[in-house]
Short mmCIF file of C-alpha atoms and ligand atoms in Angstrom, two decimals:
data_model
loop_
_atom_site.label_atom_id
_atom_site.label_comp_id
_atom_site.label_asym_id
_atom_site.label_seq_id
_atom_site.Cartn_x
_atom_site.Cartn_y
_atom_site.Cartn_z
CA UNK A 465 12.01 7.40 81.74
CA UNK A 466 10.12 4.08 81.83
CA UNK A 467 10.95 1.06 79.65
CA UNK A 468 7.91 1.67 77.46
CA UNK A 469 8.98 5.23 76.56
CA UNK A 470 12.53 4.01 75.93
CA UNK A 471 11.13 1.69 73.26
CA UNK A 472 8.87 4.44 71.86
CA UNK A 473 11.85 6.81 71.60
CA UNK A 474 13.94 4.18 69.82
CA UNK A 475 11.40 4.04 66.98
CA UNK A 476 9.95 7.56 66.90
CA UNK A 477 12.90 9.63 68.13
CA UNK A 478 10.77 11.13 70.94
CA UNK A 479 10.16 9.68 74.41
CA UNK A 480 6.49 10.59 74.49
CA UNK A 481 3.13 9.43 73.25
CA UNK A 482 0.56 12.00 72.13
CA UNK A 483 -3.20 11.55 71.92
CA UNK A 484 -4.94 11.78 68.55
CA UNK A 485 -8.72 11.99 69.13
CA UNK A 486 -11.47 11.66 71.74
CA UNK A 487 -13.44 9.17 69.67
CA UNK A 488 -14.33 6.84 72.55
CA UNK A 489 -15.34 7.78 76.08
CA UNK A 490 -14.96 4.78 78.38
CA UNK A 491 -16.99 5.10 81.57
CA UNK A 492 -16.16 2.92 84.56
CA UNK A 493 -19.24 2.72 86.81
CA UNK A 494 -17.38 0.98 89.64
CA UNK A 495 -15.41 -2.16 90.53
CA UNK A 496 -18.32 -4.11 92.01
CA UNK A 497 -18.61 -7.39 90.10
CA UNK A 498 -20.50 -10.65 90.47
CA UNK A 499 -17.22 -12.48 89.66
CA UNK A 500 -13.66 -12.33 90.98
CA UNK A 501 -11.47 -13.39 88.05
CA UNK A 502 -7.78 -14.26 88.48
CA UNK A 503 -6.66 -11.92 85.69
CA UNK A 504 -8.76 -8.89 86.72
CA UNK A 505 -6.66 -5.71 86.36
CA UNK A 506 -9.02 -3.78 88.59
CA UNK A 507 -9.33 -6.17 91.53
CA UNK A 508 -13.11 -6.20 91.00
CA UNK A 509 -15.24 -8.40 93.27
CA UNK A 510 -18.68 -8.67 94.91
CA UNK A 511 -17.19 -6.98 98.00
CA UNK A 512 -16.24 -3.73 96.26
CA UNK A 513 -18.80 -1.00 96.88
CA UNK A 514 -17.49 2.05 95.01
CA UNK A 515 -19.93 3.33 92.38
CA UNK A 516 -20.34 6.45 90.25
CA UNK A 517 -22.53 9.02 92.01
CA UNK A 518 -25.50 10.74 90.39
CA UNK A 519 -23.63 14.08 90.49
CA UNK A 520 -20.71 12.68 88.51
CA UNK A 521 -23.04 10.96 86.06
CA UNK A 522 -24.90 14.23 85.43
CA UNK A 523 -21.62 16.13 85.02
CA UNK A 524 -20.51 13.50 82.52
CA UNK A 525 -23.70 13.86 80.46
CA UNK A 526 -23.38 17.65 80.50
CA UNK A 527 -19.80 17.34 79.21
CA UNK A 528 -20.84 14.95 76.44
CA UNK A 529 -23.45 17.53 75.36
CA UNK A 530 -20.67 20.12 75.12
CA UNK A 531 -18.33 18.06 72.94
CA UNK A 532 -18.18 19.27 69.32
CA UNK A 533 -20.62 17.36 67.09
CA UNK A 534 -19.06 14.08 65.93
CA UNK A 535 -16.05 14.28 68.29
CA UNK A 536 -17.16 11.21 70.27
CA UNK A 537 -18.44 8.26 68.25
CA UNK A 538 -18.60 5.65 71.04
CA UNK A 539 -19.49 5.54 74.72
CA UNK A 540 -18.41 2.37 76.45
CA UNK A 541 -19.65 1.28 79.88
CA UNK A 542 -17.41 -0.91 81.97
CA UNK A 543 -16.77 -1.95 85.59
CA UNK A 544 -16.79 -4.32 87.47
CA UNK A 545 -20.18 -5.36 86.26
CA UNK A 546 -21.64 -2.09 84.93
CA UNK A 547 -25.13 -3.62 84.85
CA UNK A 548 -25.11 -3.68 88.69
CA UNK A 549 -25.14 0.13 88.90
CA UNK A 550 -28.60 1.32 90.02
CA UNK A 551 -28.73 3.96 87.23
CA UNK A 552 -27.36 1.68 84.51
CA UNK A 553 -30.45 1.65 82.29
CA UNK A 554 -31.08 5.36 82.64
CA UNK A 555 -27.49 6.08 81.63
CA UNK A 556 -27.62 3.71 78.66
CA UNK A 557 -30.78 5.39 77.37
CA UNK A 558 -29.27 8.87 77.74
CA UNK A 559 -25.99 7.88 76.09
CA UNK A 560 -27.86 6.35 73.17
CA UNK A 561 -29.45 9.74 72.54
CA UNK A 562 -26.04 11.44 72.61
CA UNK A 563 -23.56 9.24 70.73
CA UNK A 564 -23.87 6.97 67.67
CA UNK A 565 -22.53 3.81 69.36
CA UNK A 566 -22.93 2.52 72.92
CA UNK A 567 -21.07 -0.57 74.05
CA UNK A 568 -21.37 -2.47 77.35
CA UNK A 569 -18.55 -4.66 78.59
CA UNK A 570 -20.41 -7.51 80.27
CA UNK A 571 -19.28 -10.55 82.25
CA UNK A 572 -22.11 -12.46 80.46
CA UNK A 573 -23.14 -14.41 83.59
CA UNK A 574 -25.13 -11.39 84.84
CA UNK A 575 -27.66 -12.21 82.10
CA UNK A 576 -28.40 -15.54 83.79
CA UNK A 577 -29.58 -13.96 87.04
CA UNK A 578 -33.30 -14.60 87.54
CA UNK A 579 -34.18 -10.98 88.30
CA UNK A 580 -32.28 -9.60 85.28
CA UNK A 581 -34.05 -11.41 82.47
CA UNK A 582 -35.36 -8.12 81.04
CA UNK A 583 -31.84 -6.67 80.78
CA UNK A 584 -30.86 -8.20 77.41
CA UNK A 585 -34.15 -7.19 75.69
CA UNK A 586 -33.60 -3.64 77.00
CA UNK A 587 -30.08 -3.55 75.53
CA UNK A 588 -31.35 -5.04 72.29
CA UNK A 589 -34.03 -2.35 72.01
CA UNK A 590 -31.30 0.29 72.31
CA UNK A 591 -29.01 -1.55 69.84
CA UNK A 592 -26.20 -1.60 72.41
CA UNK A 593 -23.09 -3.59 71.41
CA UNK A 594 -22.23 -6.28 73.96
CA UNK A 595 -18.62 -7.27 74.63
CA UNK A 596 -18.39 -10.33 76.87
CA UNK A 597 -15.42 -12.08 78.41
CA UNK A 598 -14.97 -15.73 77.41
CA UNK A 599 -11.25 -16.46 77.74
CA UNK A 600 -11.45 -19.93 76.19
CA UNK A 601 -13.88 -22.32 74.50
CA UNK A 602 -12.90 -25.01 77.03
CA UNK A 603 -14.79 -25.22 80.32
CA UNK A 604 -11.78 -26.12 82.46
CA UNK A 605 -9.76 -23.08 81.34
CA UNK A 606 -12.61 -20.60 81.79
CA UNK A 607 -13.58 -21.92 85.24
CA UNK A 608 -9.95 -21.83 86.37
CA UNK A 609 -9.69 -18.13 85.44
CA UNK A 610 -13.17 -16.90 86.34
CA UNK A 611 -14.58 -19.30 88.92
CA UNK A 612 -16.48 -22.61 89.00
CA UNK A 613 -19.56 -22.75 86.80
CA UNK A 614 -18.83 -19.54 84.87
CA UNK A 615 -18.27 -21.35 81.56
CA UNK A 616 -21.67 -23.05 81.60
CA UNK A 617 -23.40 -19.84 82.68
CA UNK A 618 -21.62 -17.90 79.92
CA UNK A 619 -22.65 -20.44 77.28
CA UNK A 620 -26.25 -20.28 78.51
CA UNK A 621 -26.11 -16.47 78.42
CA UNK A 622 -24.77 -16.45 74.83
CA UNK A 623 -27.48 -18.92 73.79
CA UNK A 624 -30.14 -16.62 75.19
CA UNK A 625 -28.54 -13.54 73.59
CA UNK A 626 -28.54 -15.42 70.25
CA UNK A 627 -32.31 -15.94 70.53
CA UNK A 628 -32.64 -12.14 70.78
CA UNK A 629 -30.54 -11.64 67.64
CA UNK A 630 -27.22 -10.88 69.38
CA UNK A 631 -24.33 -12.49 67.51
CA UNK A 632 -26.70 -13.68 64.78
CA UNK A 633 -28.21 -10.53 63.24
CA UNK A 634 -25.64 -7.86 62.19
CA UNK A 635 -27.75 -5.20 63.95
CA UNK A 636 -26.92 -6.68 67.36
CA UNK A 637 -23.22 -7.24 67.81
CA UNK A 638 -21.95 -9.72 70.38
CA UNK A 639 -18.17 -9.57 70.75
CA UNK A 640 -16.26 -12.12 72.80
CA UNK A 641 -12.96 -11.43 74.54
CA UNK A 642 -10.07 -13.86 74.88
CA UNK A 643 -7.08 -13.40 77.16
CA UNK A 644 -4.32 -15.96 77.86
CA UNK A 645 -4.66 -18.15 80.93
CA UNK A 646 -0.94 -17.80 81.67
CA UNK A 647 2.05 -15.50 81.15
CA UNK A 648 2.09 -15.75 77.35
CA UNK A 649 0.96 -13.53 74.47
CA UNK A 650 -2.38 -14.17 72.76
CA UNK A 651 -2.31 -16.24 69.56
CA UNK A 652 -3.28 -14.76 66.17
CA UNK A 653 -6.71 -13.15 66.59
CA UNK A 654 -8.09 -14.20 63.19
CA UNK A 655 -7.09 -17.84 63.53
CA UNK A 656 -8.38 -18.04 67.10
CA UNK A 657 -11.69 -16.50 66.03
CA UNK A 658 -12.10 -19.28 63.46
CA UNK A 659 -11.44 -21.90 66.16
CA UNK A 660 -13.89 -20.23 68.60
CA UNK A 661 -16.57 -20.06 65.90
CA UNK A 662 -16.19 -23.71 65.03
CA UNK A 663 -15.96 -25.00 68.60
CA UNK A 664 -18.85 -22.92 69.96
CA UNK A 665 -21.07 -23.79 67.01
CA UNK A 666 -20.26 -27.50 66.86
CA UNK A 667 -20.40 -28.13 70.62
CA UNK A 668 -23.10 -25.71 71.75
CA UNK A 669 -24.82 -24.34 68.63
CA UNK A 670 -24.06 -20.75 69.61
CA UNK A 671 -22.82 -17.74 67.63
CA UNK A 672 -20.97 -14.47 68.13
CA UNK A 673 -20.01 -11.51 65.92
CA UNK A 674 -16.25 -11.18 66.44
CA UNK A 675 -13.45 -12.17 68.81
CA UNK A 676 -11.05 -9.72 70.45
CA UNK A 677 -7.75 -11.00 71.86
CA UNK A 678 -6.32 -9.06 74.81
CA UNK A 679 -2.85 -9.34 76.34
CA UNK A 680 -2.87 -9.70 80.13
CA UNK A 681 -1.78 -6.46 81.82
CA UNK A 682 0.93 -7.02 84.46
CA UNK A 683 -1.11 -5.18 87.08
CA UNK A 684 -3.82 -6.07 89.61
CA UNK A 685 -4.51 -9.74 90.33
CA UNK A 686 -2.56 -10.92 87.29
CA UNK A 687 0.59 -9.21 88.62
CA UNK A 688 -0.01 -10.74 92.05
CA UNK A 689 -0.19 -14.16 90.34
CA UNK A 690 3.05 -13.43 88.40
CA UNK A 691 4.79 -12.49 91.64
CA UNK A 692 3.59 -15.61 93.44
CA UNK A 693 4.96 -17.72 90.60
CA UNK A 694 8.24 -15.75 90.35
CA UNK A 695 7.42 -14.82 86.74
CA UNK A 696 7.09 -11.02 86.91
CA UNK A 697 10.52 -10.26 85.40
CA UNK A 698 10.19 -12.97 82.74
CA UNK A 699 6.83 -11.54 81.64
CA UNK A 700 8.28 -8.02 81.49
CA UNK A 701 11.13 -9.33 79.31
CA UNK A 702 8.64 -11.14 77.06
CA UNK A 703 6.66 -7.92 76.55
CA UNK A 704 9.82 -5.90 75.86
CA UNK A 705 11.16 -8.39 73.32
CA UNK A 706 7.79 -8.45 71.53
CA UNK A 707 7.57 -4.63 71.26
CA UNK A 708 5.99 -3.82 67.90
CA UNK A 709 6.28 -0.16 66.75
CA UNK A 710 3.46 -0.70 64.24
CA UNK A 711 0.99 -0.79 67.13
CA UNK A 712 1.80 2.75 68.30
CA UNK A 713 -0.58 4.63 66.02
CA UNK A 714 -3.60 2.58 67.14
CA UNK A 715 -3.00 2.48 70.90
CA UNK A 716 -6.40 2.98 72.48
CA UNK A 717 -5.26 5.76 74.82
CA UNK A 718 -4.56 7.89 71.73
CA UNK A 719 -8.21 7.72 70.71
CA UNK A 720 -10.14 7.73 73.99
CA UNK A 721 -10.65 9.08 77.49
CA UNK A 722 -11.50 6.96 80.50
CA UNK A 723 -13.81 8.36 83.19
CA UNK A 724 -13.46 6.79 86.63
CA UNK A 725 -16.39 6.18 88.98
CA UNK A 726 -15.03 8.94 91.23
CA UNK A 727 -15.03 11.48 88.37
CA UNK A 728 -11.28 11.41 87.70
CA UNK A 729 -10.08 11.25 84.08
CA UNK A 730 -7.51 8.76 82.84
CA UNK A 731 -5.96 7.86 79.51
CA UNK A 732 -7.24 4.29 79.82
CA UNK A 733 -8.85 1.83 82.24
CA UNK A 734 -5.42 0.34 83.08
CA UNK A 735 -4.12 3.71 84.23
CA UNK A 736 -7.35 4.06 86.21
CA UNK A 737 -6.61 0.75 87.94
CA UNK A 738 -3.10 2.00 88.76
CA UNK A 739 -4.29 5.47 89.82
CA UNK A 740 -2.14 7.21 87.15
CA UNK A 741 -4.11 10.36 86.29
CA UNK A 742 -4.19 12.10 82.94
CA UNK A 743 -1.47 14.71 82.28
CA UNK A 744 -3.84 17.70 82.27
CA UNK A 745 -4.18 20.49 84.88
CA UNK A 746 -7.56 19.29 86.27
CA UNK A 747 -8.21 15.72 85.13
CA UNK A 748 -11.83 15.61 86.34
CA UNK A 749 -15.05 14.87 84.52
CA UNK A 750 -16.05 18.55 84.73
CA UNK A 751 -13.20 19.33 82.26
CA UNK A 752 -13.80 16.44 79.86
CA UNK A 753 -15.07 18.53 76.93
CA UNK A 754 -12.03 20.83 77.25
CA UNK A 755 -9.50 17.99 77.34
CA UNK A 756 -7.09 18.33 74.42
CA UNK A 757 -7.09 15.27 72.18
CA UNK A 758 -3.36 15.81 71.61
CA UNK A 759 -2.37 15.62 75.29
CA UNK A 760 0.78 13.72 76.34
CA UNK A 761 -0.36 10.27 77.49
CA UNK A 762 0.69 9.16 80.99
CA UNK A 763 2.60 5.88 80.58
CA UNK A 764 4.40 3.23 82.60
CA UNK A 765 6.10 -0.12 82.08
CA UNK A 766 2.66 -1.80 81.99
CA UNK A 767 2.09 -0.09 78.59
CA UNK A 768 4.40 -2.70 77.04
CA UNK A 769 1.41 -5.10 77.16
CA UNK A 770 -0.37 -2.88 74.60
CA UNK A 771 2.55 -2.90 72.13
CA UNK A 772 3.59 -6.57 72.30
CA UNK A 773 3.12 -8.69 69.18
CA UNK A 774 -0.07 -7.72 67.35
CA UNK A 775 -0.81 -5.18 70.09
CA UNK A 776 -3.70 -5.13 72.52
CA UNK A 777 -6.62 -2.92 73.46
CA UNK A 778 -10.13 -3.30 74.83
CA UNK A 779 -11.11 -3.87 71.19
CA UNK A 780 -8.51 -6.62 70.66
CA UNK A 781 -5.38 -6.79 68.50
CA UNK A 782 -4.18 -3.52 66.94
CA UNK A 783 -2.45 -4.80 63.81
CA UNK A 784 -2.85 -7.90 61.67
S1 SF4 B 931 -12.27 -9.44 84.83
FE1 SF4 B 931 -14.30 -8.51 84.48
S2 SF4 B 931 -15.76 -10.09 85.11
FE2 SF4 B 931 -13.78 -10.65 85.99
S3 SF4 B 931 -13.73 -9.76 88.07
FE3 SF4 B 931 -12.79 -8.26 86.68
S4 SF4 B 931 -14.46 -6.90 86.07
FE4 SF4 B 931 -15.40 -8.78 86.91
S1 SF4 B 932 -1.75 0.89 79.16
FE1 SF4 B 932 -3.11 2.58 78.64
S2 SF4 B 932 -1.73 4.35 78.49
FE2 SF4 B 932 -0.47 2.53 78.34
S3 SF4 B 932 -0.29 2.13 76.13
FE3 SF4 B 932 -1.99 0.89 76.94
S4 SF4 B 932 -3.79 2.13 76.55
FE4 SF4 B 932 -1.99 3.51 76.43
#
């Protein structure tokens, strides 16, 4: 039994975590990215070439058609940089016809590329929610984590998105994502959102809809950094000590399925990064509609990052 399940059992009496619903389908189009961030759990970079094939995409759409009406309320596209996928726009348009909410996890800087200036208006026309990574309101911290020049490009991208209504008009949501620059837990999400709002408005005149704080997962490049600095065990201890049983009900794996670019199914994008498949007989996209919402979630010690403090998910903190 892993350390995470030991903590779960201590508070629930059972060393297992069961799913609750299939409300969100997260779709990873591939790890190719225009950036190469230090904290990336997936090891995404411009050199990665894996991408979802047309066959898998079509199988996915067929499965979404077969889901009971109302079972899935959100489809979320992620990567890498999902916008780099050659069928990105076609998929967005088809998903918008199938599910009430479509969200794209964007690195923001893609919107500054000269040949992608029509991307944001396209997303606006489809009322897609944008969730962009901006791990600090200070240039030095962002550039250290994501690469030189990314802060200025991100600010310019947000400014342009604001002119299209994103982050300004409630119809076009622009969410920003914070994660710590070191081996600590995120601060209080509400208080940090107030600071972000003030700093970004006063210094750059830009706006956003909400801030999500995410705890760094001890996997991928962040784990490699922890190891280099001899901090892996200390971070594990920090996550264990901060275990919060109140986060268990809202853990994102209990309310979603993650579809990998190769068609495999996972309980979340972190398990995808680790190659830990879902606990079902054939965890492939062709069986998505038949996947039981109440399956036993596949877990590991990394799950402690989701239950530490206020909890963590792709949507931010889990409890106040
Ligand atoms: S964290 Fe996001 S933007 Fe950065 S390399 Fe990974 S996928 Fe790309
Ligand atoms: S890492 Fe994934 S499986 Fe583990 S608790 Fe978090 S969301 Fe659930």
